[in-house]
Structure formats: structure tokens, C-alpha cells
Amino acid sequence: MATTNETQFSEFECDLLSMKIGETAYDVKCIGNIEQESEVRKVTKKCCGVVAKSRTYGTGNGTLKLTAHMPYKCYVELHAMDGADLKDGIYGYGRGSLHPVVPITGHITNEDGDEKYKAWPCCTVSTGPADKIENGAEEVAEVELEIAFTPDVNGYGVYEALADDLDEATKAAWMKEFTPALMQVATV
């Protein structure tokens, strides 16, 4: 059933993110917050020095800011700290650490428990590892990541859909098997 003009969805909680690195999909379930900012390109037309027309276009680029507790192996792989020249269990970060491009998918609910799915198909952590340790703290600090997203082969940097608008095959594949082709209309 397609969304009507009266449908409201206020993003309230992101209870699951999935980050697919190579063949492994890592679940991030302990999320503090996630913030998305998409970039735009503005074009203006002036007549006699006065703006007569203004248009705004999406670029497909943007930034995600994530605070969460995540699997250590996921953190290591997002920062390309798993050098082939290091012994098993030892990780390093330096000049050879090229951050991978990964898809990130999210399951979001509103205040009534209605579901929405989001995906950022081409993401790269845009900051290096950063730590803050506070001895005697009463709360365990979350990992903070700044993630750049760029458009995929279809020109989209972000996808989203209400669960009620998705067919069962797309819904089942969204979190772990996301690809840009999954989002496209099937051609015969």
C-alpha cells in the first residue's frame, strides 16, 4: 500500500544499523544517536542584479554523525586497522590505512512503533580513530564516528521507505543484503 498524503512519520528511534564490510554484515544495536545532513547545490538566476529565480538540487553527498557502542572488529575494519603485516589480534592505524567504502542500513521506528528503513549505500568513515577515557566516569563513553556518504551508481546517496510501502522481498533483504539494484524497478 502506497503512502498517502496524510501519512506522518516522525523518526523517534534507530534500533539497528547494519554495516557490510566485505562479506560480513555487522549489527550495531546500541545506538546513542545518528544525525544525517545532506548537501545541496543552489543555482540562482539574476535579472538586473536581483535574484529572479532560485533552484536547489541534491548532490547525493552528505555526512552522518554516529554515537554508538559497536563490535570492535567492525570499528577496526571501518578504520582499516587490520594490516596484513601484523600478527593476529594486533591492529594498527597509519599511512597504509585506507578506509573502506561500505553500505550502512538502518531500521527506524516512530513513537507508535511504525517502521521505516534507511540506507546510505556508499559510506566512508571520514575521521581517524579517536578515544576519550575518563577514569572514574559513571557512564561508558560511546564511539563517535563522522561518516561521509556519496551517491551510488544510480546517483542516490540516501534511500528510505516506510515498511508498509515495501514488498516482502525488499524488506527482507534491506538490512543485510542491500544493493543499489535492490532499489530499482525491475525491467523485463
XYZ file of N, CA and C in Angstrom:
564
model
N 0.846 -1.172 0.000
C 0.000 0.000 0.000
C 0.894 1.238 0.000
N 0.661 2.132 -0.913
C 1.476 3.342 -1.020
C 1.101 4.344 0.072
N 2.076 5.111 0.481
C 1.879 6.136 1.498
C 0.918 7.200 0.993
N -0.001 7.624 1.853
C -0.944 8.682 1.481
C -0.391 10.040 1.897
N -1.035 11.091 1.437
C -0.614 12.455 1.789
C -0.789 12.740 3.277
N -1.613 11.960 3.960
C -1.850 12.175 5.387
C -0.905 11.377 6.275
N -0.114 10.489 5.698
C 0.790 9.667 6.496
C 1.844 10.548 7.150
N 2.009 10.383 8.460
C 3.049 11.089 9.194
C 4.035 10.063 9.729
N 5.298 10.411 9.693
C 6.308 9.542 10.301
C 7.364 10.434 10.922
N 7.390 10.449 12.228
C 8.399 11.202 12.967
C 9.453 10.215 13.443
N 10.677 10.356 12.944
C 11.747 9.440 13.334
C 12.021 9.589 14.821
N 11.832 8.486 15.548
C 11.935 8.515 17.002
C 13.118 7.709 17.514
N 13.330 6.514 16.928
C 14.389 5.653 17.422
C 14.993 4.836 16.288
N 16.326 4.771 16.274
C 17.045 3.889 15.363
C 17.539 2.742 16.231
N 16.922 1.568 16.066
C 17.258 0.450 16.941
C 18.253 -0.531 16.333
N 18.581 -0.335 15.039
C 19.540 -1.234 14.411
C 20.180 -0.567 13.200
N 21.495 -0.626 13.151
C 22.248 -0.266 11.960
C 23.005 -1.516 11.535
N 23.183 -1.671 10.240
C 23.992 -2.766 9.735
C 25.041 -2.167 8.810
N 26.282 -2.584 9.002
C 27.395 -2.108 8.177
C 28.029 -3.319 7.521
N 27.972 -3.370 6.195
C 28.500 -4.532 5.476
C 29.895 -4.209 4.969
N 30.873 -4.909 5.531
C 32.271 -4.726 5.156
C 32.729 -6.029 4.523
N 32.981 -6.001 3.239
C 33.286 -7.231 2.521
C 32.056 -8.113 2.517
N 32.200 -9.334 2.988
C 31.071 -10.269 3.050
C 30.415 -10.312 4.425
N 30.944 -9.541 5.381
C 30.438 -9.584 6.750
C 29.555 -8.384 7.036
N 28.339 -8.648 7.521
C 27.433 -7.581 7.948
C 27.494 -7.496 9.471
N 27.897 -6.350 9.987
C 27.982 -6.133 11.427
C 26.732 -5.398 11.899
N 26.115 -5.904 12.955
C 24.967 -5.238 13.557
C 25.439 -4.284 14.640
N 24.917 -3.080 14.610
C 25.159 -2.097 15.660
C 23.797 -1.854 16.295
N 23.629 -2.346 17.518
C 22.318 -2.303 18.178
C 22.262 -1.305 19.334
N 23.417 -0.861 19.801
C 23.463 0.034 20.958
C 23.816 1.437 20.459
N 22.811 2.139 19.964
C 22.994 3.417 19.275
C 22.588 4.560 20.196
N 23.494 5.521 20.365
C 23.172 6.717 21.133
C 22.371 7.681 20.279
N 22.953 8.072 19.144
C 22.220 8.897 18.189
C 22.873 8.816 16.818
N 22.089 9.176 15.832
C 22.574 9.248 14.465
C 21.982 10.513 13.854
N 22.853 11.264 13.218
C 22.451 12.546 12.637
C 22.883 12.564 11.174
N 21.954 12.923 10.304
C 22.236 12.969 8.871
C 22.107 14.400 8.369
N 23.082 14.813 7.560
C 22.997 16.111 6.894
C 23.379 15.916 5.432
N 22.429 16.180 4.540
C 22.663 16.039 3.107
C 23.052 17.386 2.508
N 23.965 17.340 1.536
C 24.427 18.569 0.877
C 23.530 18.910 -0.311
N 23.474 20.196 -0.621
C 22.716 20.675 -1.774
C 23.571 21.614 -2.608
N 23.120 21.819 -3.825
C 23.753 22.781 -4.734
C 22.674 23.790 -5.109
N 22.965 25.076 -4.907
C 21.985 26.125 -5.202
C 22.376 26.846 -6.481
N 21.402 27.048 -7.333
C 21.610 27.759 -8.586
C 20.640 28.936 -8.600
N 21.164 30.126 -8.889
C 20.303 31.304 -8.952
C 20.371 31.953 -10.329
N 19.298 32.612 -10.668
C 19.207 33.368 -11.919
C 18.933 34.811 -11.527
N 19.811 35.704 -11.983
C 19.653 37.114 -11.640
C 19.171 37.896 -12.847
N 18.368 38.890 -12.559
C 17.881 39.808 -13.571
C 18.087 41.220 -13.018
N 18.910 41.978 -13.687
C 19.231 43.344 -13.241
C 19.807 43.349 -11.827
N 20.631 42.321 -11.510
C 21.305 42.257 -10.227
C 20.459 41.726 -9.087
N 19.200 41.333 -9.361
C 18.306 40.825 -8.333
C 17.995 39.357 -8.638
N 17.988 38.529 -7.611
C 17.674 37.124 -7.820
C 16.225 36.997 -8.275
N 16.050 36.461 -9.492
C 14.720 36.286 -10.055
C 14.223 34.848 -9.881
N 15.155 33.931 -9.749
C 14.787 32.529 -9.625
C 15.894 31.807 -8.863
N 15.493 30.877 -8.013
C 16.460 30.098 -7.251
C 16.009 28.643 -7.257
N 16.953 27.744 -7.520
C 16.657 26.312 -7.524
C 17.663 25.608 -6.618
N 17.205 24.568 -5.951
C 18.057 23.775 -5.081
C 18.057 22.336 -5.569
N 19.238 21.786 -5.760
C 19.409 20.416 -6.229
C 20.157 19.612 -5.173
N 19.761 18.376 -4.999
C 20.516 17.473 -4.138
C 21.798 17.060 -4.837
N 22.825 16.751 -4.058
C 24.086 16.282 -4.641
C 24.282 14.784 -4.428
N 23.580 14.220 -3.453
C 23.800 12.816 -3.081
C 24.905 12.661 -2.053
N 25.587 13.754 -1.734
C 26.653 13.743 -0.733
C 26.107 14.198 0.616
N 26.815 13.839 1.669
C 26.409 14.295 2.980
C 27.262 13.691 4.069
N 26.797 13.877 5.301
C 27.533 13.428 6.476
C 26.584 12.748 7.454
N 27.048 11.657 8.017
C 26.377 11.011 9.137
C 27.261 11.194 10.361
N 26.651 11.520 11.472
C 27.368 11.556 12.748
C 26.723 10.495 13.622
N 27.531 9.564 14.074
C 27.031 8.418 14.811
C 27.731 8.306 16.151
N 26.947 8.115 17.210
C 27.496 7.731 18.504
C 26.852 6.401 18.867
N 27.679 5.435 19.226
C 27.170 4.095 19.497
C 28.226 3.256 20.200
N 27.809 2.101 20.678
C 28.706 1.046 21.095
C 28.634 0.019 19.977
N 29.770 -0.369 19.421
C 29.762 -1.245 18.254
C 30.745 -2.381 18.427
N 30.565 -3.447 17.636
C 31.542 -4.537 17.697
C 32.948 -4.028 17.375
N 33.916 -4.460 18.160
C 35.291 -3.988 17.995
C 35.823 -4.290 16.602
N 35.546 -5.475 16.079
C 36.034 -5.862 14.752
C 35.469 -4.923 13.679
N 34.235 -4.495 13.820
C 33.637 -3.536 12.892
C 34.390 -2.208 12.949
N 34.668 -1.724 14.157
C 35.416 -0.477 14.351
C 36.791 -0.561 13.683
N 37.472 -1.688 13.907
C 38.798 -1.909 13.336
C 38.737 -1.896 11.806
N 37.774 -2.603 11.235
C 37.672 -2.687 9.780
C 37.234 -1.367 9.154
N 36.356 -0.604 9.809
C 35.942 0.704 9.286
C 37.123 1.666 9.186
N 38.106 1.506 10.070
C 39.287 2.369 10.074
C 40.498 1.725 9.377
N 40.281 0.564 8.765
C 41.360 -0.149 8.047
C 42.586 -0.335 8.938
N 42.336 -0.825 10.146
C 43.406 -1.030 11.115
C 43.951 -2.454 11.101
N 43.396 -3.308 10.248
C 43.776 -4.721 10.239
C 44.822 -4.995 9.162
N 46.019 -4.491 9.386
C 47.116 -4.645 8.437
C 47.551 -6.086 8.271
N 47.804 -6.487 7.031
C 48.219 -7.867 6.719
C 49.588 -8.190 7.305
N 50.401 -7.164 7.597
C 51.749 -7.390 8.104
C 51.798 -7.513 9.631
N 50.629 -7.442 10.280
C 50.578 -7.510 11.738
C 50.183 -8.911 12.205
N 50.648 -9.284 13.369
C 50.270 -10.567 13.954
C 48.766 -10.584 14.221
N 48.200 -11.798 14.269
C 46.785 -11.941 14.594
C 46.487 -11.267 15.925
N 45.394 -10.500 15.951
C 44.976 -9.840 17.182
C 45.618 -8.487 17.411
N 46.558 -8.085 16.545
C 47.190 -6.770 16.673
C 46.699 -5.897 15.531
N 46.290 -4.684 15.882
C 45.747 -3.753 14.892
C 46.525 -2.456 14.952
N 46.690 -1.820 13.794
C 47.435 -0.576 13.737
C 46.772 0.401 12.782
N 47.000 1.673 13.019
C 46.445 2.720 12.169
C 47.578 3.628 11.713
N 47.642 3.880 10.425
C 48.717 4.733 9.926
C 48.560 5.044 8.454
N 49.695 5.317 7.799
C 49.689 5.753 6.394
C 49.039 4.759 5.444
N 49.091 3.499 5.751
C 48.508 2.486 4.875
C 47.043 2.194 5.150
N 46.424 2.929 6.071
C 45.028 2.669 6.449
C 44.080 3.408 5.507
N 43.589 2.713 4.498
C 42.627 3.263 3.539
C 41.237 2.801 3.956
N 40.411 3.730 4.440
C 39.082 3.400 4.940
C 38.225 2.835 3.811
N 37.518 1.734 4.064
C 36.693 1.124 3.020
C 35.393 1.901 2.777
N 34.838 1.710 1.597
C 33.512 2.241 1.266
C 32.521 1.126 1.568
N 31.548 1.405 2.431
C 30.601 0.381 2.882
C 29.170 0.911 2.828
N 28.205 0.017 2.603
C 26.812 0.432 2.755
C 26.411 0.358 4.226
N 25.612 1.314 4.658
C 25.063 1.304 6.015
C 23.553 1.350 5.875
N 22.872 0.443 6.566
C 21.418 0.415 6.542
C 20.898 0.605 7.956
N 19.678 1.149 8.058
C 19.108 1.413 9.367
C 17.643 1.043 9.455
N 17.235 0.598 10.636
C 15.835 0.314 10.946
C 15.396 1.362 11.959
N 14.383 2.129 11.590
C 13.936 3.256 12.398
C 12.460 3.071 12.733
N 12.069 3.493 13.914
C 10.656 3.457 14.289
C 10.205 4.845 14.702
N 8.887 5.052 14.631
C 8.332 6.291 15.165
C 7.814 6.023 16.573
N 7.190 7.009 17.169
C 6.738 6.885 18.553
C 5.637 5.838 18.728
N 5.011 5.412 17.620
C 3.951 4.395 17.684
C 4.453 3.012 17.287
N 5.751 2.872 16.997
C 6.301 1.586 16.611
C 6.214 1.283 15.122
N 5.720 2.234 14.317
C 5.708 2.045 12.868
C 7.149 2.059 12.378
N 7.422 1.333 11.304
C 8.798 1.124 10.855
C 9.141 1.876 9.576
N 10.412 2.237 9.499
C 10.997 2.860 8.300
C 12.382 2.259 8.119
N 12.778 2.112 6.879
C 14.116 1.635 6.562
C 14.884 2.746 5.856
N 16.175 2.876 6.188
C 17.037 3.850 5.520
C 18.312 3.143 5.073
N 18.935 3.696 4.048
C 20.210 3.153 3.581
C 21.064 4.270 3.008
N 22.341 4.184 3.298
C 23.354 5.059 2.736
C 24.322 4.113 2.034
N 24.256 3.998 0.707
C 24.968 2.925 0.005
C 26.486 3.061 -0.076
N 27.017 4.276 -0.028
C 28.469 4.490 -0.197
C 28.993 5.357 0.939
N 29.420 4.714 2.018
C 29.866 5.438 3.209
C 31.331 5.158 3.512
N 32.011 6.186 3.999
C 33.398 6.060 4.434
C 33.575 6.861 5.718
N 34.159 6.231 6.722
C 34.468 6.972 7.948
C 35.454 8.071 7.568
N 35.118 9.313 7.897
C 35.935 10.448 7.449
C 36.846 11.015 8.531
N 36.929 10.320 9.664
C 37.851 10.722 10.727
C 38.629 9.488 11.171
N 39.768 9.721 11.768
C 40.566 8.618 12.283
C 40.062 8.172 13.639
N 40.636 7.094 14.156
C 40.235 6.636 15.485
C 40.466 7.735 16.524
N 39.491 7.910 17.397
C 39.598 8.911 18.460
C 39.064 8.292 19.747
N 39.767 8.512 20.822
C 39.379 7.924 22.103
C 39.350 8.996 23.179
N 38.457 8.785 24.146
C 38.443 9.616 25.338
C 38.161 8.681 26.502
N 39.105 8.597 27.407
C 38.964 7.730 28.565
C 38.923 8.620 29.795
N 37.842 8.495 30.562
C 37.712 9.276 31.784
C 37.680 8.314 32.964
N 38.767 8.295 33.701
C 38.827 7.424 34.875
C 37.758 7.841 35.881
N 37.081 6.862 36.442
C 36.059 7.132 37.441
C 34.736 7.608 36.870
N 34.586 7.580 35.552
C 33.335 8.041 34.941
C 32.183 7.139 35.360
N 31.000 7.699 35.373
C 29.808 6.942 35.732
C 29.107 6.386 34.504
N 29.551 6.784 33.334
C 28.943 6.309 32.096
C 30.059 5.932 31.123
N 29.891 4.803 30.446
C 30.870 4.344 29.467
C 30.684 5.170 28.193
N 31.754 5.777 27.724
C 31.673 6.640 26.547
C 31.378 5.829 25.287
N 30.541 6.394 24.430
C 30.231 5.772 23.140
C 31.303 6.153 22.127
N 31.433 5.332 21.101
C 32.308 5.647 19.977
C 31.617 6.730 19.162
N 32.376 7.725 18.737
C 31.833 8.771 17.877
C 32.490 8.660 16.512
N 31.658 8.547 15.472
C 32.158 8.455 14.105
C 31.527 9.537 13.251
N 32.342 10.151 12.405
C 31.813 11.023 11.360
C 32.000 10.258 10.058
N 30.913 10.108 9.336
C 30.894 9.269 8.142
C 30.429 10.099 6.956
N 31.225 10.101 5.896
C 30.830 10.790 4.665
C 30.060 9.804 3.796
N 28.949 10.279 3.198
C 28.280 9.429 2.221
C 28.256 10.133 0.872
N 28.331 9.323 -0.188
C 28.361 9.816 -1.563
C 27.326 9.046 -2.377
N 26.986 9.544 -3.561
C 25.985 8.854 -4.371
C 26.501 7.528 -4.929
N 25.565 6.603 -5.108
C 25.890 5.302 -5.695
C 25.799 5.383 -7.220
N 25.821 4.239 -7.880
C 25.779 4.202 -9.348
C 24.478 4.774 -9.900
N 23.437 4.836 -9.088
C 22.159 5.389 -9.510
C 22.043 6.884 -9.209
N 23.051 7.460 -8.546
C 23.030 8.882 -8.220
C 22.401 9.216 -6.878
N 22.066 8.203 -6.083
C 21.428 8.433 -4.787
C 22.414 8.207 -3.644
N 22.413 9.121 -2.679
C 23.253 8.979 -1.501
C 22.494 8.414 -0.319
N 21.166 8.527 -0.351
C 20.308 8.055 0.733
C 19.052 7.437 0.123
N 18.625 6.327 0.680
C 17.337 5.722 0.338
C 16.531 5.598 1.623
N 15.217 5.719 1.525
C 14.365 5.440 2.673
C 12.997 4.999 2.197
N 12.335 4.203 3.038
C 10.995 3.713 2.718
C 10.282 3.328 3.999
N 8.998 3.630 4.052
C 8.180 3.137 5.143
C 7.985 1.641 4.930
N 8.001 0.888 6.001
C 7.880 -0.571 5.909
C 6.606 -0.982 5.189
N 5.508 -0.259 5.418
C 4.231 -0.602 4.780
C 4.273 -0.449 3.263
N 5.228 0.323 2.745
C 5.321 0.553 1.300
C 6.252 -0.428 0.596
N 6.924 -1.286 1.352
C 7.891 -2.214 0.764
C 7.269 -3.587 0.506
N 7.677 -4.208 -0.603
C 7.289 -5.601 -0.815
C 8.127 -6.458 0.135
N 7.673 -7.660 0.391
C 8.313 -8.519 1.385
C 9.760 -8.873 1.023
N 10.042 -9.077 -0.272
C 11.406 -9.433 -0.690
C 12.378 -8.289 -0.412
N 11.973 -7.070 -0.717
C 12.837 -5.904 -0.479
C 13.028 -5.691 1.015
N 11.950 -5.812 1.767
C 12.027 -5.630 3.228
C 12.976 -6.659 3.848
N 12.875 -7.918 3.407
C 13.714 -8.985 3.960
C 15.190 -8.781 3.633
N 15.487 -8.215 2.474
C 16.885 -8.053 2.042
C 17.509 -6.731 2.482
N 16.708 -5.749 2.858
C 17.189 -4.380 3.086
C 18.372 -4.308 4.056
N 18.267 -4.878 5.224
C 19.271 -4.661 6.264
C 20.597 -5.369 5.999
N 20.594 -6.593 5.494
C 21.827 -7.364 5.362
C 22.315 -7.530 3.934
N 21.424 -7.387 2.964
C 21.785 -7.670 1.575
C 21.544 -6.464 0.671
N 21.611 -5.271 1.230
C 21.305 -4.060 0.475
C 22.258 -3.876 -0.701
N 21.696 -3.543 -1.848
C 22.460 -3.119 -3.018
C 21.652 -2.040 -3.716
N 22.298 -1.154 -4.479
C 21.543 -0.163 -5.239
C 20.551 -0.811 -6.214
N 20.884 -1.988 -6.758
C 19.991 -2.678 -7.689
C 18.684 -3.098 -7.004
N 18.734 -3.375 -5.695
C 17.552 -3.758 -4.938
C 16.508 -2.638 -4.941
N 16.948 -1.403 -5.099
C 16.062 -0.249 -5.040
C 15.401 0.078 -6.380
N 15.901 -0.493 -7.442
C 15.444 -0.140 -8.787
C 14.232 -0.954 -9.215
N 13.421 -0.360 -10.075
C 12.295 -1.052 -10.678
C 12.844 -2.156 -11.547
N 12.303 -3.353 -11.410
C 12.765 -4.481 -12.216
C 12.351 -4.266 -13.684
N 13.296 -4.470 -14.582
C 12.991 -4.341 -16.015
C 12.936 -5.728 -16.623
N 12.068 -5.852 -17.594
C 11.904 -7.159 -18.245
C 12.581 -7.165 -19.584
